[in-house]
Coordinates of C-alpha atoms in Angstrom, one line a residue:
M1 CA 98.0 115.8 83.0
T2 CA 101.2 116.4 80.5
I3 CA 100.5 115.8 77.2
R4 CA 103.1 113.3 75.4
K5 CA 105.1 114.8 72.7
L6 CA 106.0 113.9 69.2
K7 CA 109.7 111.8 70.3
K8 CA 110.0 111.0 66.3
Y9 CA 108.4 112.1 63.5
K10 CA 108.5 110.3 60.2
P11 CA 107.1 112.2 57.4
T12 CA 103.0 110.9 55.7
K13 CA 103.6 108.0 52.9
F14 CA 102.2 110.7 50.6
K15 CA 104.5 112.0 50.3
L16 CA 106.7 112.6 47.2
K17 CA 110.0 111.3 46.0
D18 CA 110.9 114.4 44.8
S19 CA 108.8 116.1 47.5
I20 CA 111.5 117.0 50.8
Y21 CA 110.3 117.3 54.8
N22 CA 112.6 120.9 55.7
E23 CA 112.7 120.8 59.7
T24 CA 113.4 124.3 59.4
L25 CA 109.8 125.5 58.1
A26 CA 107.7 122.4 60.4
D27 CA 109.8 123.6 63.3
F28 CA 108.1 127.4 63.1
A29 CA 104.9 125.6 62.1
V30 CA 104.9 123.6 65.2
N31 CA 107.1 126.9 68.0
F32 CA 104.2 129.2 66.1
I33 CA 101.4 127.4 67.3
E34 CA 103.1 126.2 70.5
C35 CA 103.5 130.4 71.6
L36 CA 99.7 130.1 71.1
C37 CA 97.2 129.0 75.2
H38 CA 94.5 127.1 74.7
T39 CA 90.8 129.3 75.4
K40 CA 88.6 127.4 77.2
G41 CA 88.2 125.3 80.0
I42 CA 91.1 123.7 82.7
W43 CA 93.4 124.0 79.8
A44 CA 92.6 128.0 79.5
G45 CA 95.9 130.3 79.2
K46 CA 98.3 127.2 79.4
P47 CA 100.1 126.9 76.4
F48 CA 99.1 125.2 73.1
E49 CA 101.1 122.4 73.7
L50 CA 100.2 119.6 70.5
I51 CA 99.0 116.8 70.7
D52 CA 101.4 113.3 68.9
W53 CA 98.2 113.7 66.4
Q54 CA 98.2 117.4 66.0
E55 CA 102.4 117.6 65.5
Q56 CA 102.5 114.7 62.9
I57 CA 100.0 116.8 60.5
I58 CA 101.1 120.3 61.6
R59 CA 104.8 118.7 60.6
D60 CA 103.3 117.3 57.2
L61 CA 101.2 119.8 56.2
F62 CA 103.8 122.6 56.6
G63 CA 107.3 121.4 56.6
I64 CA 106.7 119.1 53.1
I65 CA 107.7 120.5 50.2
K66 CA 107.8 120.4 46.6
P67 CA 111.4 120.8 45.1
N68 CA 110.1 124.8 43.7
G69 CA 109.7 125.0 48.0
Y70 CA 105.9 125.2 48.0
R71 CA 104.2 123.2 50.3
Q72 CA 103.1 119.7 48.6
F73 CA 99.5 119.6 49.9
N74 CA 97.0 121.6 49.1
T75 CA 94.1 120.0 51.0
A76 CA 93.8 118.5 54.0
Y77 CA 90.4 116.1 55.1
V78 CA 91.0 115.3 58.8
E79 CA 88.0 113.6 60.1
I80 CA 87.9 113.3 64.3
P81 CA 86.3 112.2 66.5
K82 CA 84.1 115.1 68.4
K83 CA 86.4 116.7 71.6
Q84 CA 89.2 115.7 70.4
G85 CA 90.7 119.6 69.7
K86 CA 89.0 120.3 67.1
S87 CA 88.2 123.9 67.3
E88 CA 91.7 124.7 69.1
L89 CA 93.3 123.2 66.3
A90 CA 91.8 124.8 63.0
A91 CA 91.6 128.7 65.0
A92 CA 95.8 127.6 65.4
I93 CA 96.0 126.5 61.7
A94 CA 94.1 130.1 60.5
L95 CA 96.4 132.8 62.7
L96 CA 99.7 130.4 61.1
L97 CA 98.4 131.4 57.7
T98 CA 97.3 134.5 58.3
C99 CA 99.8 136.0 60.7
G100 CA 102.8 133.4 60.4
D101 CA 102.7 132.0 56.4
N102 CA 104.8 134.8 55.5
E103 CA 102.3 135.8 52.8
E104 CA 101.3 139.7 51.7
R105 CA 97.8 140.1 51.6
A106 CA 96.6 137.3 52.9
E107 CA 93.8 136.6 52.5
V108 CA 91.7 133.5 55.0
Y109 CA 88.3 132.3 55.5
G110 CA 86.4 130.2 58.0
C111 CA 82.9 128.5 56.4
A112 CA 80.9 125.9 58.0
A113 CA 77.3 125.6 57.7
D114 CA 76.1 128.8 58.9
R115 CA 78.0 132.0 59.9
G116 CA 77.5 130.9 64.1
Q117 CA 78.7 127.6 63.1
A118 CA 82.0 129.6 61.9
S119 CA 82.0 131.5 64.6
I120 CA 83.1 129.0 67.2
V121 CA 86.8 128.9 65.6
F122 CA 86.6 132.9 64.9
E123 CA 86.4 133.0 69.0
V124 CA 88.8 130.7 69.8
A125 CA 91.4 132.1 68.0
A126 CA 90.7 135.3 68.5
D127 CA 91.0 134.7 72.1
M128 CA 94.6 133.5 70.9
V129 CA 95.7 136.4 69.8
R130 CA 94.1 138.3 73.1
M131 CA 96.2 135.5 75.6
C132 CA 99.3 136.4 73.2
P133 CA 101.1 139.0 73.7
A134 CA 104.1 139.1 70.2
L135 CA 100.1 138.6 67.8
N136 CA 98.4 141.3 70.1
K137 CA 100.2 144.1 69.1
R138 CA 100.5 143.2 65.5
V139 CA 96.9 141.9 65.4
K140 CA 93.1 143.8 64.8
I141 CA 90.6 142.0 65.9
L142 CA 86.8 143.6 64.4
A143 CA 84.7 141.8 66.6
S144 CA 81.9 142.8 64.5
Q145 CA 82.8 141.6 61.7
K146 CA 83.9 138.6 62.9
R147 CA 87.9 139.8 60.9
I148 CA 90.7 138.9 62.6
V149 CA 93.8 141.5 60.5
Y150 CA 97.3 141.2 60.5
L151 CA 99.1 144.6 60.0
P152 CA 102.7 143.9 59.1
T153 CA 100.9 141.8 55.7
N154 CA 97.5 143.3 56.0
S155 CA 96.2 139.7 56.2
F156 CA 93.6 139.1 57.2
Y157 CA 91.5 136.3 58.5
Q158 CA 87.4 136.2 58.0
V159 CA 84.8 134.5 59.3
L160 CA 82.0 134.1 55.6
S161 CA 78.3 134.1 56.0
A162 CA 76.5 131.2 54.4
E163 CA 75.8 133.0 51.6
A164 CA 79.0 133.6 50.3
Y165 CA 79.1 131.0 47.7
S166 CA 77.2 133.9 45.5
K167 CA 80.3 135.6 45.9
H168 CA 83.1 135.1 43.7
G169 CA 86.4 137.2 43.3
F170 CA 87.8 135.7 46.1
N171 CA 91.9 135.3 46.0
I172 CA 92.8 133.0 48.6
H173 CA 95.4 132.0 50.8
G174 CA 93.8 129.8 53.3
V175 CA 90.2 128.2 54.0
V176 CA 89.2 126.7 57.3
F177 CA 86.4 124.5 57.0
D178 CA 84.8 123.3 60.9
E179 CA 82.7 120.8 60.9
L180 CA 82.1 119.9 57.0
H181 CA 79.6 117.0 57.5
T182 CA 77.1 119.9 58.2
Q183 CA 77.4 122.1 54.5
P184 CA 73.2 121.4 53.2
N185 CA 74.9 121.6 49.9
R186 CA 78.2 122.3 47.5
K187 CA 77.4 125.5 46.7
L188 CA 80.2 127.1 49.5
F189 CA 82.9 124.6 49.2
D190 CA 83.3 124.9 45.5
V191 CA 83.4 128.2 45.3
M192 CA 86.1 128.8 48.3
T193 CA 88.0 125.5 46.3
K194 CA 88.4 125.9 42.7
G195 CA 90.1 128.0 41.6
S196 CA 90.1 130.5 44.0
G197 CA 93.9 130.1 44.9
D198 CA 95.0 129.8 42.2
A199 CA 96.9 133.4 42.4
R200 CA 98.5 131.5 45.3
T201 CA 101.1 129.8 45.5
Q202 CA 100.4 127.6 48.3
P203 CA 97.1 127.8 49.3
L204 CA 96.1 125.8 52.0
Y205 CA 92.5 124.2 52.3
F206 CA 91.6 122.4 55.9
L207 CA 88.5 120.7 56.0
I208 CA 88.0 118.9 59.4
T209 CA 85.2 117.3 61.0
T210 CA 83.5 114.4 62.5
A211 CA 81.6 111.8 59.9
G212 CA 78.2 113.0 59.8
T213 CA 74.9 111.2 58.0
D214 CA 74.2 112.5 55.0
T215 CA 76.4 109.9 52.3
N216 CA 75.3 112.3 49.3
S217 CA 76.8 115.6 50.9
I218 CA 80.1 117.0 49.7
C219 CA 82.1 115.6 52.8
Y220 CA 81.1 112.2 52.1
E221 CA 82.8 112.8 48.5
T222 CA 85.6 113.8 50.2
H223 CA 85.8 110.9 53.3
Q224 CA 85.4 108.3 50.1
K225 CA 88.2 110.5 48.2
A226 CA 90.1 110.5 51.5
K227 CA 89.0 106.8 52.3
D228 CA 90.7 106.0 48.6
I229 CA 93.9 107.4 48.8
I230 CA 94.3 106.3 52.0
D231 CA 93.9 102.2 51.1
G232 CA 96.0 103.0 47.7
R233 CA 92.8 103.0 44.8
K234 CA 93.4 106.9 43.8
R235 CA 95.9 108.9 43.7
D236 CA 96.2 113.2 44.6
S237 CA 99.5 114.4 45.7
T238 CA 98.2 117.3 47.2
F239 CA 95.4 115.8 49.3
Y240 CA 96.5 114.9 52.4
P241 CA 94.2 112.8 54.6
V242 CA 93.8 111.8 58.3
I243 CA 90.6 109.3 59.4
Y244 CA 90.2 108.4 63.4
G245 CA 87.5 106.3 64.0
A246 CA 85.8 103.1 64.1
E247 CA 85.9 99.9 61.7
E248 CA 82.2 99.1 61.0
S249 CA 83.0 95.2 62.7
D250 CA 84.4 97.4 65.6
D251 CA 82.8 96.3 68.7
W252 CA 81.5 99.9 70.1
T253 CA 81.2 99.1 73.5
L254 CA 84.7 98.2 74.1
Q255 CA 87.4 100.8 75.7
K256 CA 89.7 99.9 72.7
T257 CA 87.6 100.4 70.3
W258 CA 87.3 103.9 71.7
K259 CA 91.5 104.7 72.3
K260 CA 91.4 103.6 68.5
A261 CA 88.9 106.8 67.9
N262 CA 90.2 109.2 70.3
P263 CA 93.7 110.0 70.3
S264 CA 93.2 112.5 72.5
L265 CA 91.4 110.0 74.6
G266 CA 92.6 110.8 78.8
I267 CA 94.1 114.4 77.1
T268 CA 91.3 116.9 75.7
V269 CA 88.2 114.1 77.1
A270 CA 88.0 111.6 80.3
I271 CA 87.9 108.2 79.4
D272 CA 84.9 108.4 82.0
K273 CA 82.8 110.7 79.8
V274 CA 82.9 108.9 77.4
K275 CA 82.2 105.2 79.5
I276 CA 79.1 107.2 80.6
A277 CA 78.3 108.4 77.0
C278 CA 78.4 104.8 76.3
E279 CA 76.6 103.4 78.6
S280 CA 73.5 105.9 78.2
A281 CA 73.8 104.4 74.3
K282 CA 72.9 100.8 75.5
Q283 CA 70.6 101.3 77.8
N284 CA 68.6 103.5 75.1
P285 CA 69.1 102.2 71.5
A286 CA 68.1 105.8 69.6
E287 CA 71.3 106.5 71.2
E288 CA 73.6 104.2 69.4
N289 CA 74.3 105.6 66.1
S290 CA 74.7 108.8 67.9
F291 CA 77.7 107.7 70.0
R292 CA 79.2 105.6 67.0
Q293 CA 78.6 109.0 64.9
L294 CA 80.2 111.8 67.0
R295 CA 82.4 109.5 69.7
L296 CA 84.0 106.9 67.7
N297 CA 83.4 108.6 63.9
Q298 CA 81.4 106.1 62.2
W299 CA 79.5 107.3 59.0
V300 CA 75.6 106.3 60.2
K301 CA 72.7 105.8 57.8
Q302 CA 71.0 109.3 60.3
A303 CA 70.1 110.0 63.5
V304 CA 68.6 106.6 65.0
R305 CA 68.3 103.5 62.3
W306 CA 65.0 102.3 62.6
M307 CA 65.2 98.6 61.1
P308 CA 67.9 96.8 63.5
M309 CA 69.7 95.6 60.3
E310 CA 71.4 92.4 62.0
K311 CA 67.7 91.2 62.7
W312 CA 67.0 91.6 58.9
D313 CA 70.2 89.3 57.3
R314 CA 68.5 86.4 60.1
C315 CA 65.7 87.1 57.4
S316 CA 68.1 85.9 54.8
F317 CA 66.4 82.9 53.7
P318 CA 66.2 81.4 49.9
V319 CA 64.0 82.4 48.2
S320 CA 63.4 80.4 44.6
E321 CA 61.4 81.8 42.3
K322 CA 60.5 78.7 40.7
D323 CA 58.9 77.0 43.5
L324 CA 56.6 80.5 44.6
E325 CA 55.2 79.7 40.5
G326 CA 51.1 80.0 41.1
R327 CA 51.1 81.1 45.0
V328 CA 48.9 83.9 45.8
C329 CA 50.6 87.2 45.9
Y330 CA 50.5 90.4 46.5
G331 CA 51.8 93.8 44.6
G332 CA 53.8 96.8 46.2
L333 CA 54.2 99.4 43.6
D334 CA 56.8 102.5 44.7
L335 CA 57.2 104.5 41.0
S336 CA 59.9 106.6 41.1
S337 CA 60.6 110.0 39.3
T338 CA 61.5 109.3 36.0
T339 CA 64.9 109.4 36.6
D340 CA 65.3 107.2 39.8
I341 CA 65.0 104.0 40.7
T342 CA 61.7 101.9 41.1
A343 CA 60.5 99.5 43.1
F344 CA 57.7 96.5 43.2
V345 CA 57.6 93.9 45.6
L346 CA 55.7 90.3 45.9
I347 CA 54.8 89.5 48.9
F348 CA 53.8 85.6 49.5
P349 CA 51.5 85.1 52.7
P350 CA 51.8 82.1 54.9
E351 CA 50.3 79.0 53.6
D352 CA 51.0 77.5 57.1
S353 CA 52.0 77.8 60.4
D354 CA 55.4 77.2 59.7
D355 CA 55.9 79.0 56.3
K356 CA 57.0 82.3 56.5
Y357 CA 56.0 85.4 54.5
I358 CA 58.1 85.4 50.8
V359 CA 59.5 88.7 49.8
L360 CA 59.9 89.0 45.5
P361 CA 61.5 92.3 44.8
F362 CA 62.5 93.8 41.5
F363 CA 64.2 97.3 40.6
W364 CA 64.4 99.6 37.9
I365 CA 67.2 102.1 36.6
P366 CA 66.9 104.7 33.6
E367 CA 69.9 102.7 31.4
E368 CA 72.2 105.7 30.5
T369 CA 72.4 107.0 33.9
L370 CA 73.3 103.9 35.4
E371 CA 76.8 104.4 36.2
L372 CA 76.5 107.9 36.3
R373 CA 73.9 107.5 39.6
A374 CA 77.0 105.0 40.7
R375 CA 79.8 107.2 40.6
R376 CA 77.9 109.8 41.8
D377 CA 76.3 108.1 44.7
H378 CA 78.9 106.1 45.9
V379 CA 76.1 103.4 45.4
N380 CA 76.3 99.6 43.6
Y381 CA 73.7 100.4 40.7
D382 CA 76.4 99.3 38.2
L383 CA 77.5 95.4 40.4
W384 CA 74.1 95.0 41.3
E385 CA 72.9 94.8 37.7
K386 CA 75.8 92.6 37.0
Q387 CA 74.1 90.9 39.4
G388 CA 70.2 90.6 38.1
Y389 CA 69.4 92.3 41.5
L390 CA 68.5 95.5 39.0
K391 CA 67.3 95.9 36.2
T392 CA 67.7 98.9 33.8
T393 CA 65.1 100.5 30.9
E394 CA 66.4 101.9 27.5
G395 CA 67.0 105.7 28.0
N396 CA 67.8 108.2 30.5
V397 CA 64.6 108.2 32.5
V398 CA 62.5 104.8 34.0
H399 CA 60.2 103.4 30.7
Y400 CA 57.1 102.6 32.3
G401 CA 56.0 100.7 29.8
F402 CA 58.7 98.5 30.1
I403 CA 57.1 98.2 33.7
E404 CA 53.9 97.2 33.0
T405 CA 55.0 94.7 29.9
F406 CA 57.3 93.3 32.8
I407 CA 54.9 93.3 35.6
E408 CA 52.2 91.6 33.0
E409 CA 54.6 88.4 32.5
L410 CA 55.1 88.2 36.6
G411 CA 50.8 87.8 36.3
K412 CA 51.4 85.0 34.3
K413 CA 53.8 83.3 36.9
Y414 CA 52.5 84.3 40.2
N415 CA 48.6 84.9 41.4
I416 CA 49.3 88.2 41.6
R417 CA 45.4 89.3 43.9
E418 CA 45.7 93.1 44.3
I419 CA 48.1 95.5 43.5
A420 CA 49.0 98.3 46.0
F421 CA 49.9 101.5 45.1
D422 CA 51.1 105.0 46.0
R423 CA 49.0 107.9 43.8
W424 CA 51.9 110.4 43.0
G425 CA 52.3 109.7 39.7
A426 CA 50.4 106.5 39.5
V427 CA 47.6 107.6 37.3
Q428 CA 48.6 106.7 33.6
M429 CA 50.5 103.2 34.8
V430 CA 47.1 102.7 37.1
Q431 CA 44.8 102.3 34.2
N432 CA 47.0 100.5 32.4
L433 CA 48.0 98.0 35.2
E434 CA 43.9 97.1 35.5
G435 CA 43.9 97.2 31.6
M436 CA 46.0 94.1 32.0
G437 CA 43.3 92.5 34.5
F438 CA 45.1 93.6 37.3
T439 CA 43.0 95.0 40.8
V440 CA 44.9 98.0 41.2
V441 CA 44.3 99.3 45.1
P442 CA 45.4 103.2 46.1
F443 CA 47.5 103.1 49.5
G444 CA 48.4 106.1 51.1
Q445 CA 50.9 107.0 52.7
G446 CA 50.2 108.8 55.9
F447 CA 50.3 107.1 59.4
K448 CA 46.7 105.5 58.7
D449 CA 47.2 103.4 56.4
M450 CA 50.8 102.8 57.0
S451 CA 51.4 102.6 60.5
P452 CA 49.6 99.1 61.2
P453 CA 51.9 96.7 58.2
T454 CA 55.0 99.0 58.9
K455 CA 54.6 97.9 62.9
E456 CA 54.1 94.1 61.4
L457 CA 57.0 94.3 58.7
M458 CA 58.9 94.6 62.1
K459 CA 57.7 91.8 64.1
I460 CA 57.7 89.1 61.4
T461 CA 61.2 90.5 61.2
L462 CA 62.3 90.4 64.5
E463 CA 59.9 86.8 64.5
Q464 CA 61.6 85.6 61.5
K465 CA 58.5 85.0 60.2
L466 CA 59.5 86.6 56.6
A467 CA 62.1 85.3 54.2
H468 CA 63.9 88.0 51.6
G469 CA 66.5 86.2 50.3
G470 CA 69.3 88.8 51.0
N471 CA 68.7 91.1 47.8
P472 CA 71.3 93.2 48.6
I473 CA 69.1 96.6 47.4
L474 CA 65.9 95.9 49.8
R475 CA 68.5 95.4 52.3
W476 CA 69.8 99.2 51.6
N477 CA 66.6 100.6 51.2
M478 CA 65.3 98.6 54.5
D479 CA 68.6 100.0 56.3
N480 CA 68.0 103.8 54.8
I481 CA 64.4 104.0 56.6
F482 CA 64.1 107.0 58.7
I483 CA 60.9 106.5 61.1
R484 CA 58.6 109.5 61.1
T485 CA 55.8 109.0 64.5
D486 CA 53.0 110.9 65.1
P487 CA 51.8 112.4 68.9
A488 CA 49.4 108.5 68.8
G489 CA 52.4 106.5 68.6
N490 CA 51.5 105.7 64.7
I491 CA 54.6 105.6 62.4
K492 CA 55.3 105.6 59.3
A493 CA 58.6 105.8 56.9
D494 CA 59.5 109.6 56.7
K495 CA 61.1 109.8 52.6
E496 CA 62.7 113.5 53.7
K497 CA 64.3 112.5 56.2
S498 CA 65.6 109.0 55.0
T499 CA 68.9 110.4 53.4
E500 CA 68.8 107.8 50.9
K501 CA 66.8 105.7 48.9
I502 CA 63.7 103.7 50.7
D503 CA 61.6 102.9 47.7
G504 CA 61.5 98.6 48.1
A505 CA 60.9 99.1 51.9
V506 CA 58.1 101.7 50.9
A507 CA 57.0 99.2 48.1
T508 CA 57.1 96.0 51.0
I509 CA 55.6 97.7 53.9
M510 CA 52.3 98.1 50.8
A511 CA 52.0 94.9 49.5
L512 CA 52.6 93.4 53.1
D513 CA 49.3 95.2 54.3
R514 CA 47.6 93.1 51.4
A515 CA 49.0 90.6 52.4
I516 CA 48.1 91.0 56.1
R517 CA 44.8 91.7 55.0
C518 CA 43.9 89.4 51.9
G519 CA 46.0 86.2 52.7
N520 CA 45.6 83.6 51.1
S521 CA 41.2 83.2 51.1
N522 CA 38.7 86.1 52.2
S523 CA 39.9 84.8 55.5
A524 CA 39.0 88.1 57.8
S525 CA 42.5 90.3 58.7
V526 CA 45.0 90.1 61.3
Y527 CA 44.0 93.0 62.2
D528 CA 40.5 92.2 62.3
E529 CA 41.3 89.2 65.2
R530 CA 43.2 90.9 67.5
G531 CA 43.6 94.5 66.1
I532 CA 46.4 97.0 65.5
L533 CA 49.7 95.8 66.3
F534 CA 51.2 98.7 68.6
I535 CA 55.3 98.6 69.2

């Protein structure tokens, strides 16, 4: 298949008014890369002819310069699905910065989550050198050190180990970060990008990745910045954002969505491959998020989403706190650390066969950390507080005394039969609640205690026998749940693997257990009547 060439280049909209497009510099960068060869598969040995989207990036990055003659963009963030030619483009840029940027003793580094991942781009770059006679006679490849040295300027391209963040003193001309979404923390990223290139006139930090799952990661932080710049909410003249992906509202099963997200579709990846992967995801819901993340470049919450949110949203029946006054209910209390979110959820069991399990959730966060958490975590804590869904306690830690008083007031309005709680960190508060006259029941977080009500929650959600009023914090918590399953088929919410907060969901599950077991009277438990439900 012949690759289409970029017929007419138009500089990015992020070009500054006083910057200029230098066609000579752009042509040099394009020609340098197109003197290289592909190294793998059916393309091996063939010239690296840039695809339209690749050429646009190269011309923008290397051709747009400020009045002083140096490049406008210092950071490029390219987010794109798998199999679009990321590794080849990253390797070509690494060689261009090392061998073709006219920089004496340039230091160019390849980074990834681990040395093995970073070596993928290095091996491609090394093979490109071996296939290019002009470079091969000027470059020394030190394979054991994962180092490529360009002899005329004594410049090098070096793969860094995972421990590199502890080794300061870099004088960076270029960094190629491959699969930024796999970075376990921000340490390596900060060391390589914060001030490390200050001694250079035009360093370039090239970040290329597929969408990830962890919205508390450095990659998601950078993704959000890129989105804000693309949408005009932020400005940074040195930051170059490129995101190819499907929108949340796009139908992931349609070919037009695949084409929208995959600019190399039909070139580096056959549409039949994507079709097969899509059909497999249709048959196995556990594969849907993987398809959407890797093939459509969508940020998904985790590898397997437990709660089907469209089913959850259908249970957004209105809830009237006043109409519930005096009714029997059961509480679930999930205490956070003192600086995190705390959840207390009431479940009102149905009074007749036409009634539903009604959910009434309450959430707290320290007042002084509200704005910081909203900015840092990219979560709408501040908006939820204004809307009345989130309450704050004075200071920079959760004030448990305030919550105890609040629950005491709830006890005057509602007939709270029991409060289930996670044993961890709740000793003093439990004693205080017992002193107020509440029946407080310890609730284990293992499979034995958590599995039955977790399965029941799914069942009544699917049957629309639940009414939660559309509370956005509880919805967010439900959408965050990652489920762990034991060999016997028991399930529980996994706090370690769930990438964001699930406190409200856990509190709901605990309260639901007590509501199902005890109901509005002392009648037998539904578990006793039909046994534990297996889904």
